[in-house]
Tab-separated table of C-alpha atoms in Angstrom:
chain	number	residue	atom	x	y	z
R	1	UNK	CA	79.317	114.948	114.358
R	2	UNK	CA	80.601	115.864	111.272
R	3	UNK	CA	79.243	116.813	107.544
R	4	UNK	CA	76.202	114.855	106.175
R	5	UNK	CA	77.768	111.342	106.694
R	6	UNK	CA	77.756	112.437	110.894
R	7	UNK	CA	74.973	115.250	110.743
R	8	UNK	CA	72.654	112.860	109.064
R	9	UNK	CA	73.418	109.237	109.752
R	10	UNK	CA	71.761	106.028	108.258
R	11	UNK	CA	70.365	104.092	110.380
R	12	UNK	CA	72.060	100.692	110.222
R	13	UNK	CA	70.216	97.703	111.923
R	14	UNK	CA	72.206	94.701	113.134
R	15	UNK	CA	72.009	92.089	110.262
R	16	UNK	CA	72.196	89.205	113.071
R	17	UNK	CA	71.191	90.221	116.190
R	18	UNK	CA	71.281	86.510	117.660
R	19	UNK	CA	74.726	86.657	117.200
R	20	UNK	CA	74.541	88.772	120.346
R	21	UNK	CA	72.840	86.508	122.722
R	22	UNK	CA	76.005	84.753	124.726
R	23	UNK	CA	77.452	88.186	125.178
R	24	UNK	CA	76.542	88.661	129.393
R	25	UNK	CA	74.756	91.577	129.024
R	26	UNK	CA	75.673	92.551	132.689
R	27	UNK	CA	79.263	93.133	131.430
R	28	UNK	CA	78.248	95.627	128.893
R	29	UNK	CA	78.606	99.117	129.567
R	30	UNK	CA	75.721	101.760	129.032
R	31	UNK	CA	76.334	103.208	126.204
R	32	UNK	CA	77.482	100.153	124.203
R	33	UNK	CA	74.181	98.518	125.199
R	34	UNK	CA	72.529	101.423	123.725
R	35	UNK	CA	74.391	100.513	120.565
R	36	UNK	CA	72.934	97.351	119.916
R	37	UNK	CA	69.592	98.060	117.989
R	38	UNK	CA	70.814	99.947	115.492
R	39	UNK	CA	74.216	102.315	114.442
R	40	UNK	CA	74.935	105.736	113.791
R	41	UNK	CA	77.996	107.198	112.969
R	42	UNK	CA	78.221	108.892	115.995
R	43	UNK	CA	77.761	105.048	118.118
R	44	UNK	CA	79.982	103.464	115.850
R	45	UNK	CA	82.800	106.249	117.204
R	46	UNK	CA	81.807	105.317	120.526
R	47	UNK	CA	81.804	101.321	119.949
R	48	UNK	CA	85.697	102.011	118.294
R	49	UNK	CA	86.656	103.875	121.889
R	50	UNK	CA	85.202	101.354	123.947
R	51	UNK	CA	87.421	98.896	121.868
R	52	UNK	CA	90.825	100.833	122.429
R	53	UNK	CA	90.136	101.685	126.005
R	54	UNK	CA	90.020	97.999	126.783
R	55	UNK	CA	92.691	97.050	124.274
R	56	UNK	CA	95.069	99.612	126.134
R	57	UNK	CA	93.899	97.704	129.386
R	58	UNK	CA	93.915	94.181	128.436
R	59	UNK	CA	90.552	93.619	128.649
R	60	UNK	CA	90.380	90.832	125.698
R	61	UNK	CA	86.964	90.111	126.896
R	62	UNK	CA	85.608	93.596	126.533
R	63	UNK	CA	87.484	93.714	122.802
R	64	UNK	CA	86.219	90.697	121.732
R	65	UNK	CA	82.319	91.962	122.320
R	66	UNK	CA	82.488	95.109	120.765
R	67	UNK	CA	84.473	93.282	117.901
R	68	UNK	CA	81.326	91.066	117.723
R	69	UNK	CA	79.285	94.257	117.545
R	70	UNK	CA	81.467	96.224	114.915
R	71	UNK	CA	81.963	92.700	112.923
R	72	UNK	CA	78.456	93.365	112.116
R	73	UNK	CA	78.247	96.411	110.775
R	74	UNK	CA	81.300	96.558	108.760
R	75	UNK	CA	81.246	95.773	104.857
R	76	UNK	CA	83.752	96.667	102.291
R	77	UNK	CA	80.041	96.814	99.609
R	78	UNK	CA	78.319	99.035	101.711
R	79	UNK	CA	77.612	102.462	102.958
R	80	UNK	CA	80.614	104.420	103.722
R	81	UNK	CA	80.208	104.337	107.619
R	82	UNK	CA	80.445	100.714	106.846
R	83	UNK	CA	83.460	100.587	104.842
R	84	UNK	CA	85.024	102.756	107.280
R	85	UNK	CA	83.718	100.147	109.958
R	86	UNK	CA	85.598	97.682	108.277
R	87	UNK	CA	89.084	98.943	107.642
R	88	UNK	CA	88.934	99.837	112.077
R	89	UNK	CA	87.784	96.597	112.657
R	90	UNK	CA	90.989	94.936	110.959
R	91	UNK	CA	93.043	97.684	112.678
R	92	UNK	CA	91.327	96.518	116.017
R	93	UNK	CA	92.054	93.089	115.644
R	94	UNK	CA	95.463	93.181	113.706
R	95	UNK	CA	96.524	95.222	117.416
R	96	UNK	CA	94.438	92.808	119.741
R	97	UNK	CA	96.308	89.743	118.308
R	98	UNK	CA	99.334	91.099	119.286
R	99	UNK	CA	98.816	92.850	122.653
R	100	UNK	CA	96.114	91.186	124.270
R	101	UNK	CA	97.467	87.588	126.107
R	102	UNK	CA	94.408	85.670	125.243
R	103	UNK	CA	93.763	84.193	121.417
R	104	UNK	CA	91.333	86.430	119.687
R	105	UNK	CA	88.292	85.058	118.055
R	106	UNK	CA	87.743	85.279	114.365
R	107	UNK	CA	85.868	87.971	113.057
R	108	UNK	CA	84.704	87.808	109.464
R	109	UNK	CA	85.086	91.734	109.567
R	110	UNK	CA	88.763	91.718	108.678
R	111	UNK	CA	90.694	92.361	105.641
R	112	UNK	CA	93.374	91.803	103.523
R	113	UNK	CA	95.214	94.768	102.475
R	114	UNK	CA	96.545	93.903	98.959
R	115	UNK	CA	99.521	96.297	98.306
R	116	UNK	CA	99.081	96.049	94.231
R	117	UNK	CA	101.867	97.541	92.332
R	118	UNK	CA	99.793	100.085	90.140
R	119	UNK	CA	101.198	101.228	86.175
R	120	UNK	CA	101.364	104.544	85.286
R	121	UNK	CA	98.033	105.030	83.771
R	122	UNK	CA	96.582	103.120	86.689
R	123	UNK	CA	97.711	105.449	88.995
R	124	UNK	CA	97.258	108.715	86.972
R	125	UNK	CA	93.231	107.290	87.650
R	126	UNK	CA	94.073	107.247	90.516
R	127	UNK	CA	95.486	110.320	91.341
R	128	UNK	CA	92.447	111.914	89.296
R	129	UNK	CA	89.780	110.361	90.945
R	130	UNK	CA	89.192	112.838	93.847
R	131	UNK	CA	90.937	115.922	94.150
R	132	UNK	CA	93.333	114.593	97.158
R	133	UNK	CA	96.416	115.035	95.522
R	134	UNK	CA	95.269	117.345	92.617
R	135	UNK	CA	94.634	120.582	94.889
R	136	UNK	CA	98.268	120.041	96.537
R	137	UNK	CA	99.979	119.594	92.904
R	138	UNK	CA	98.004	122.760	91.176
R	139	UNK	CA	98.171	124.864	94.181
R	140	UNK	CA	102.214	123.991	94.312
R	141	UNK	CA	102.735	124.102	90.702
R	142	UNK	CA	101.350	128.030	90.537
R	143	UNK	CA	103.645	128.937	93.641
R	144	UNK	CA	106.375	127.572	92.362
R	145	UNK	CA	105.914	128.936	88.462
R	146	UNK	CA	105.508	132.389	90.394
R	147	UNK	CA	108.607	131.987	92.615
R	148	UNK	CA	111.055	130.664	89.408
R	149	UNK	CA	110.177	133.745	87.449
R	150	UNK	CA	113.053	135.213	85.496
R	151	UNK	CA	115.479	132.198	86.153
R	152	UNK	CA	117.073	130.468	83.202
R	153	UNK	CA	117.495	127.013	85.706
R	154	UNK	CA	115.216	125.687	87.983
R	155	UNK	CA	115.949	122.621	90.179
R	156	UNK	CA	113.703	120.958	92.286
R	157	UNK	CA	114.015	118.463	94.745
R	158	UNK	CA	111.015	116.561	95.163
R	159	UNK	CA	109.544	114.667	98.315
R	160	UNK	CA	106.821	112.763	97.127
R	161	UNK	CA	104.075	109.606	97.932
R	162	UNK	CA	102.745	110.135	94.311
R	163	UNK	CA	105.941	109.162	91.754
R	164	UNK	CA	106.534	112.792	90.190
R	165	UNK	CA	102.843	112.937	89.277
R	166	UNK	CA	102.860	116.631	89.878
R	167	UNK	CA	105.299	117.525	87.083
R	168	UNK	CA	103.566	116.976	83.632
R	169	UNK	CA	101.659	119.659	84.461
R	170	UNK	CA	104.588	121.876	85.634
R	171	UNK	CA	106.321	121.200	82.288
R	172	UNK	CA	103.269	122.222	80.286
R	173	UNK	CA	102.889	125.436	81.711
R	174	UNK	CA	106.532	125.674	81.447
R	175	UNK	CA	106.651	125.097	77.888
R	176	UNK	CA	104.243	128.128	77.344
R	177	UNK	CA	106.484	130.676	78.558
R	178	UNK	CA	107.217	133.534	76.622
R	179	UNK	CA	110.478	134.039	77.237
R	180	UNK	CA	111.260	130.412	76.733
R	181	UNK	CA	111.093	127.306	79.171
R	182	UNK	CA	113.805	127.418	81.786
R	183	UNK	CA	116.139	124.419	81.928
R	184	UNK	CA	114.612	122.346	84.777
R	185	UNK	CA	116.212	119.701	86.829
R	186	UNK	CA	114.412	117.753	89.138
R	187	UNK	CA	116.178	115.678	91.913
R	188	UNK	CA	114.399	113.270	93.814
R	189	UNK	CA	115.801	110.594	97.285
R	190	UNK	CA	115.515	106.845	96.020
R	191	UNK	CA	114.872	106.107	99.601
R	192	UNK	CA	110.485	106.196	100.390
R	193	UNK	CA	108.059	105.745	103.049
R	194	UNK	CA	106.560	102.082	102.571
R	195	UNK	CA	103.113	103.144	101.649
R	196	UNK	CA	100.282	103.568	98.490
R	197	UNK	CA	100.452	104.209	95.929
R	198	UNK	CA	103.226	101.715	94.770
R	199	UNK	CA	103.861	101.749	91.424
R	200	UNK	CA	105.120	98.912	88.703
R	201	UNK	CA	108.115	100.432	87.364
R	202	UNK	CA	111.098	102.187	89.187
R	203	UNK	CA	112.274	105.605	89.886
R	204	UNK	CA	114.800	106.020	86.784
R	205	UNK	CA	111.884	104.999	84.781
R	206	UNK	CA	109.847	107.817	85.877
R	207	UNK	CA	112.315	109.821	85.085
R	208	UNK	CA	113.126	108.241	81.856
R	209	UNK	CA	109.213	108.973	80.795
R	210	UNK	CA	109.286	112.495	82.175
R	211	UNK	CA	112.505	113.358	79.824
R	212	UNK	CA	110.498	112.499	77.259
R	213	UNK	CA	107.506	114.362	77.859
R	214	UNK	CA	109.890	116.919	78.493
R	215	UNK	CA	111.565	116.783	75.133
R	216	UNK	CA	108.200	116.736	73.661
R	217	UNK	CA	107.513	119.787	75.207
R	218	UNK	CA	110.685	121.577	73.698
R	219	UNK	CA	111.657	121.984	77.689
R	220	UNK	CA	115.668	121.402	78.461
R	221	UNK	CA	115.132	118.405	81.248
R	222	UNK	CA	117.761	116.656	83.622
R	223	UNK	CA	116.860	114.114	85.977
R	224	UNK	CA	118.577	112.522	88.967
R	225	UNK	CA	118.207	110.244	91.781
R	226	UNK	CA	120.202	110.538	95.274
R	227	UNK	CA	121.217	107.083	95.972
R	228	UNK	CA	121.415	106.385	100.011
R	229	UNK	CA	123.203	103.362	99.812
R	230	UNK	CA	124.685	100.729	97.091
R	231	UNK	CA	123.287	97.983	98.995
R	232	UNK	CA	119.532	98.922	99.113
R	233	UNK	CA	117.229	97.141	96.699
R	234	UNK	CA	113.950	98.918	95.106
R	235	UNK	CA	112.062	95.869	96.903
R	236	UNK	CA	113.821	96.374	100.239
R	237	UNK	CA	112.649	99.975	100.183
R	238	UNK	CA	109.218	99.551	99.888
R	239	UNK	CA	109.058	96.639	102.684
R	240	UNK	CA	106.978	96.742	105.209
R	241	UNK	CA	109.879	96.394	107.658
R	242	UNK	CA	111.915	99.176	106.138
R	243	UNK	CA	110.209	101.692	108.649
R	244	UNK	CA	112.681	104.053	109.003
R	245	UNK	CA	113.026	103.998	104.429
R	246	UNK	CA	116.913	105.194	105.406
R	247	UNK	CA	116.279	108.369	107.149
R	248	UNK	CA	119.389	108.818	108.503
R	249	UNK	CA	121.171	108.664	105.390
R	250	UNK	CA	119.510	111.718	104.486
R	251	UNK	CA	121.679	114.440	106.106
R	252	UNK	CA	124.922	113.195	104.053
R	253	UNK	CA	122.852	113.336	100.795
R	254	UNK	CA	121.543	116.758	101.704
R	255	UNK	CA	124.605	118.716	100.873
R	256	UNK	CA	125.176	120.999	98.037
R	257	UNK	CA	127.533	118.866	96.173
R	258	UNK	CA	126.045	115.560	96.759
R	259	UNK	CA	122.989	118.056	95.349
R	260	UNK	CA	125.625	119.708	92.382
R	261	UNK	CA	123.432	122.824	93.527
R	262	UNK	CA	124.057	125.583	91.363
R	263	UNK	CA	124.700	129.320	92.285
R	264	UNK	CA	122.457	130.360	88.924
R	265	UNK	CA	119.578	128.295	89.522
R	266	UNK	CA	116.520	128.662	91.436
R	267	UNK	CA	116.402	125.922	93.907
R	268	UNK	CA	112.652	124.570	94.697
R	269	UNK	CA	112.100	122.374	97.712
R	270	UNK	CA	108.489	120.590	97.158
R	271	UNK	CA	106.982	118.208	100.167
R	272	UNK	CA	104.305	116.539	99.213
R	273	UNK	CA	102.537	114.034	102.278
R	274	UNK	CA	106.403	113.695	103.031
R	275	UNK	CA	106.837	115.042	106.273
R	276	UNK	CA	104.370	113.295	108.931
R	277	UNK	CA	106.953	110.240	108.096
R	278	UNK	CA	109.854	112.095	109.477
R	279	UNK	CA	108.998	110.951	113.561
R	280	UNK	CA	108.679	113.729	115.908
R	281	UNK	CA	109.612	111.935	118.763
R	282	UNK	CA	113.301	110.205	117.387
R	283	UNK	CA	115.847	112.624	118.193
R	284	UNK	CA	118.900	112.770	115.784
R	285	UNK	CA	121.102	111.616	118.653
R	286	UNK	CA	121.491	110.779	122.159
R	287	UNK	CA	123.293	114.031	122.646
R	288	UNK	CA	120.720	116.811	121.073
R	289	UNK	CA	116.746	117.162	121.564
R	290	UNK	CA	116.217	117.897	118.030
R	291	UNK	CA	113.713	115.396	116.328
R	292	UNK	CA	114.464	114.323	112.926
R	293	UNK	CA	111.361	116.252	111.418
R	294	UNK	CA	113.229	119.553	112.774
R	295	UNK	CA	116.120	118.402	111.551
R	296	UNK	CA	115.539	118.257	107.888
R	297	UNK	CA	113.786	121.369	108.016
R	298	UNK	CA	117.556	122.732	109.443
R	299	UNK	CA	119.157	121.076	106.508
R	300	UNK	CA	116.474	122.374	104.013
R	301	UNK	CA	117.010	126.238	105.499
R	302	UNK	CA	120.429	125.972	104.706
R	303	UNK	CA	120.236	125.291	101.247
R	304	UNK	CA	118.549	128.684	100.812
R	305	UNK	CA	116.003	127.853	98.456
R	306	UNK	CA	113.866	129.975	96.428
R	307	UNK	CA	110.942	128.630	97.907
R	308	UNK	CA	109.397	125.732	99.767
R	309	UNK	CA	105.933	123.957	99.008
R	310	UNK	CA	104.690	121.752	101.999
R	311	UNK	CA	101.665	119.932	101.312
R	312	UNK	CA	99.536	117.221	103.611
R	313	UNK	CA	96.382	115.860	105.373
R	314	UNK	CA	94.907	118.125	107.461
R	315	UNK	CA	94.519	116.142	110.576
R	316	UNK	CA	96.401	115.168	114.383
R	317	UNK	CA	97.348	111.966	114.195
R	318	UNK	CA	100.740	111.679	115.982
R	319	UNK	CA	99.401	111.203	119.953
R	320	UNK	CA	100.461	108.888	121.581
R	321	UNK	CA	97.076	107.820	123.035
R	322	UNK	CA	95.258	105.067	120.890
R	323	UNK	CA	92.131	106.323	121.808
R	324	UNK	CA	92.985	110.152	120.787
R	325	UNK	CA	94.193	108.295	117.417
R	326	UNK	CA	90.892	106.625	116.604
R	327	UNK	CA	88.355	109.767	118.011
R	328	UNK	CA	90.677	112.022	115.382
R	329	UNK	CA	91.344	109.056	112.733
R	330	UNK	CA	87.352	108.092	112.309
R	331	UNK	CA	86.496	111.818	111.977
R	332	UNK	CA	89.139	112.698	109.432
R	333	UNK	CA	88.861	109.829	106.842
R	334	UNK	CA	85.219	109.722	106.521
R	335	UNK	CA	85.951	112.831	104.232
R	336	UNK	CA	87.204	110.410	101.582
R	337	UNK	CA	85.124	107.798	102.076
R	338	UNK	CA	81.807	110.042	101.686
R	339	UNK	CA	83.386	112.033	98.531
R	340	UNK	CA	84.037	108.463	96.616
R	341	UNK	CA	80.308	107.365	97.522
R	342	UNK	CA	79.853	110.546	95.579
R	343	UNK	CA	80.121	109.026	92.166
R	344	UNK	CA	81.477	105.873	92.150
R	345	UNK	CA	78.712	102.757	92.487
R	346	UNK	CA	79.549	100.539	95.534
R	347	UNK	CA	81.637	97.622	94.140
R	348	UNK	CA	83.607	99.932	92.013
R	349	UNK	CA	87.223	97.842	91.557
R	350	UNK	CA	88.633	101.889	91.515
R	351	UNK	CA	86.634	103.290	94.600
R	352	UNK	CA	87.557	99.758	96.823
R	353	UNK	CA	91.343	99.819	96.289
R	354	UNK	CA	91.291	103.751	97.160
R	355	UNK	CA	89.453	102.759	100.293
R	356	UNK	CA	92.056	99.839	100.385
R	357	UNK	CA	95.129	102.491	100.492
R	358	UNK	CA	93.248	104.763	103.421
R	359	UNK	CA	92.556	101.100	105.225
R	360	UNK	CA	96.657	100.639	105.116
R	361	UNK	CA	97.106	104.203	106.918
R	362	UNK	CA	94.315	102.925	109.147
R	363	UNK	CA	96.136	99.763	110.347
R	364	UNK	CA	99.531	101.776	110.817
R	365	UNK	CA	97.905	104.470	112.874
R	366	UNK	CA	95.789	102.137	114.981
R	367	UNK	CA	97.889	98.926	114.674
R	368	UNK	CA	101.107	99.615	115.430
R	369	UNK	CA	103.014	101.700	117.875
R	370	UNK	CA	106.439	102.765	118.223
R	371	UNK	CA	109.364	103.028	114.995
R	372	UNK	CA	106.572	100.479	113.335
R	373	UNK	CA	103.709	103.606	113.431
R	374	UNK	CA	105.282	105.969	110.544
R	375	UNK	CA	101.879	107.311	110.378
R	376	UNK	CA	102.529	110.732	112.364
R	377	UNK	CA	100.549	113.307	110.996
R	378	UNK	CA	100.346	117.075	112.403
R	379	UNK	CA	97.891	119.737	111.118
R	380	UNK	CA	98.559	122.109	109.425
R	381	UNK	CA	98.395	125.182	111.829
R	382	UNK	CA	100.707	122.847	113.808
R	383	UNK	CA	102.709	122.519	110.918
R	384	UNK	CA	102.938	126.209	110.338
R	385	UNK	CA	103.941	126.911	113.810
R	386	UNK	CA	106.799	124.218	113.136
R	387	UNK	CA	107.998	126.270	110.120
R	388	UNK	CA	108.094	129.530	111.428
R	389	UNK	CA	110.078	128.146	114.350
R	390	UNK	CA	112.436	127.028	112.564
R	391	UNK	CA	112.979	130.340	110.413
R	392	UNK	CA	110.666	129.871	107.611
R	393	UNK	CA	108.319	132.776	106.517
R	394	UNK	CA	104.891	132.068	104.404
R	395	UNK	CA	104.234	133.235	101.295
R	396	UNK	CA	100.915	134.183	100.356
R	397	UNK	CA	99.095	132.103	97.752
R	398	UNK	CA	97.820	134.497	95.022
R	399	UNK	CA	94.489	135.714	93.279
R	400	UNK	CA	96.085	133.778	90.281
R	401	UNK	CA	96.790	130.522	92.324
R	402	UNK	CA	92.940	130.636	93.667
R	403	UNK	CA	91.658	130.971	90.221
R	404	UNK	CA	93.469	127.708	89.139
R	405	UNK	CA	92.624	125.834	92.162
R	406	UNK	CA	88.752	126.710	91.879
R	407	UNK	CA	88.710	125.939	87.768
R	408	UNK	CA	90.247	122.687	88.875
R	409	UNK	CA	87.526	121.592	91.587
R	410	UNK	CA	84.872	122.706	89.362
R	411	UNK	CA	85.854	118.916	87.319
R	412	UNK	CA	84.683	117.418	90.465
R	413	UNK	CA	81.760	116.782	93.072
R	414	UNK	CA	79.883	119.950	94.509
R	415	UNK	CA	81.033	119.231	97.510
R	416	UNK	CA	84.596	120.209	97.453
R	417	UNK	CA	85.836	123.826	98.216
R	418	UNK	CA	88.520	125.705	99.473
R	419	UNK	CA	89.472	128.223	101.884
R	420	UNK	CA	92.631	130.663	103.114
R	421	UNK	CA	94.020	130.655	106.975
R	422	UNK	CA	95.989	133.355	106.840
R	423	UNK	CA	98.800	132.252	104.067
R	424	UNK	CA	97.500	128.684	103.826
R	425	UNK	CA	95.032	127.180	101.531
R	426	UNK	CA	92.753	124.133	102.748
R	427	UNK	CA	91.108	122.105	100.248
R	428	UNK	CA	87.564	121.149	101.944
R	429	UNK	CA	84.786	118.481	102.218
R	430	UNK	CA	81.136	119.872	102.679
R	431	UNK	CA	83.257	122.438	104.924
R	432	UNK	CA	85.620	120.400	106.615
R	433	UNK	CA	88.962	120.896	106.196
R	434	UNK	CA	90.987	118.111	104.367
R	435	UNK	CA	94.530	119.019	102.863
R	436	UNK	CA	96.180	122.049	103.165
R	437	UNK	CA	99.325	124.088	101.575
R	438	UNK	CA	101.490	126.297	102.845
R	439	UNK	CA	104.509	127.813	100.693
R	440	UNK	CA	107.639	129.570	102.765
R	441	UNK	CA	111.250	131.000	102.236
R	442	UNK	CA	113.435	131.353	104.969
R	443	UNK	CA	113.097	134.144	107.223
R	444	UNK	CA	117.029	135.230	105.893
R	445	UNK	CA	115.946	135.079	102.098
R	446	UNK	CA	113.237	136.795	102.504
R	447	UNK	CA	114.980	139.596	104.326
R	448	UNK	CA	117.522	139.572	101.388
């Protein structure tokens, strides 16, 4: 049970029970026959198990009845267990059609996922509406400002989902230093995971617009892109095939003169939802046991940088057992899904494509398995463990950091807060934790 949404479920009664009357009763289990008078959020849970333990057996026949059963409860329009409901349901049946041998019926529960190409105003609203990506950029933005201190260069290399959205704010606060705005260059791959937000224009346009924000802000600016190979295109990137988005081309980029690092500048790594799509469980070759996530945290120590930002979901979604996925998956993202009931009326255009880019993680993580599931999210104790394995230390987050993250969720629903474990900060939902940060050097810096 979690929060309000789980502590305090609606009750929602079946909208055509009759629907129900050729399903042989007999085969029905216990529980999901307890499930068919009315749904909780707690029996909905149970109904999405049921599903994945018979999907992982091939039991069509089971699927296709608690299909029936979810098929009417879900609605994009309705409460957000429902819209939840929905976006499963599609991630149900987009897996059944493929792994069970007997044609799946139709279900009028499934949905399209329309992968718009968003401008840049569209997706700064979108980036504003809840504080999902906010509390990573301001809590990374106040590290970093602390850690560049003194330096007359800064360069950054940025790992991003959200199309340099973080740095506007960077080069304000830049801009209002007194001893004068350090020249900053920020470097970022061309090559990115295929998922939301997608935006309308390309990479060298970003940067194009950030140079001139920059220039308006009386802050020297360079920007550059890493190229991983002459024959990708922009649209072959952000394919849905493109799985992998050219992650072995990053160890030859990731060198300091492919970089032109700079022994007089502080060097900023930031990660921001970047690396749950580096797979744990692909090694870098047949000879070594080292997993590519592991891997570019290797090639990141050895550039030395002044710091490193990581920032992501707080959640476990990297099992390999479907139902593990779902059990972990339906309690994580209700957090979104109950904050956006929050304030935005039901067939809110803004609220429904949101839910739209949390339904395309949901068909990834419960749709697909193998290279095709780039979905592979740790938490962030897990996360920390990782680091400090591989010779990172934390840095504390500051009285001065806190101060900015609180002022910012104060422009947004009671319900959000924030907390410290140890050196990491966790943006929360009614108490449960959602995103966290961390900030680290390596272990040899730090000792230097």
């Amino acid at each position: 049970m979690k929060a309000d949404l789980r502590g305090n479920p609606t009750q929602i009664s079946l909208q055509n029970p009759s629907l129900f009357n050729n399903i042989p009763q007999t085969s029905l289990s216990g529980a999901l026959k307890g499930c068919l008078g009315s749904l909780d959020g707690a029996c909905i849970e149970k109904l999405l198990l049921h599903c994945a333990s018979a999907l992982e057996s091939k039991d069509a026949t089971l699927a296709q009845q608690v299909m029936w059963v979810l098929n009417n409860v879900a609605s994009l329009v309705g409460d957000p267990n429902q819209r939840l409901t929905s976006w499963f349901l599609s991630a149900l049946i987009s897996r059944a059609s493929r792994d069970c041998p007997t044609p799946m019926m139709s279900f009028n529960g499934r949905n399209s996922i329309q992968r718009r190409l968003m401008t840049v105003t569209e997706l700064a609203g979108y980036v504003d509406l809840i504080p999902w990506h906010r509390f990573g950029f301001c809590a990374s933005n106040s590290a970093i400002l602390k850690a560049i201190e003194g330096y007359s260069r800064v360069h950054i290399i940025d790992f991003s989902i959200t199309h340099c959205m973080q740095w506007p704010t960077l080069i304000d606060a830049l801009s209002k230093s007194s001893e004068g705005p350090p020249l900053l260059r920020i470097t970022v791959p061309s090559c990115r995971p295929p998922v939301p937000p997608l935006l309308n224009v390309s990479t060298e346009e970003v940067g194009m617009r950030l140079a001139n924000f920059a220039k308006f802000r009386e802050v020297p600016f360079e920007f550059n892109v890493i190229v991983d190979s002459p024959s990708t295109t922009p649209c072959e990137m952000i394919s849905k095939e493109s799985h992998s988005f050219h992650l072995e081309s990053l160890p030859s980029q990731f060198n300091p003169s492919m970089l032109k690092l700079r022994d007089d500048e502080a060097l900023v790594i930031n990660c921001q939802n970047w690396l749950r799509y580096l797979p744990d469980d692909a090694k870098v070759s047949t000879t070594t046991e080292t997993s590519l996530r592991d891997a570019f945290l290797d090639l990141v120590k050895g550039l030395n940088p002044r710091i490193v930002v990581v920032v992501d979901e707080d959640a476990d979604l990297g099992t390999a057992s479907l139902t593990s996925r779902i059990a972990t998956c339906f309690n994580y993202l209700w957090i979104p899904f109950d904050a956006l009931e929050t304030f935005l009326p039901k067939d809110s255009c803004q609220r429904m494509e949101f839910e739209a880019d949390i339904g395309h993680k949901i068909e990834n993580i419960i749709g697909f398995e193998g290279f095709q599931r780039i979905e592979r999210l740790e938490s962030g104790s897990k996360h920390s463990q990782r680091m400090m394995k591989a010779g990172f230390s934390s840095i504390a987050f500051d009285e001065e950091t806190l101060g900015e993250v609180r002022s910012l969720l104060d422009e947004h629903a009671s319900g959000w807060g924030m907390k410290k474990e140890d050196d990491m900060l966790v943006l929360t939902w009614k108490g449960h934790n959602s995103v966290y940060a961390t900030a680290w050097v390596p272990s040899s810096f730090e000792d230097n």
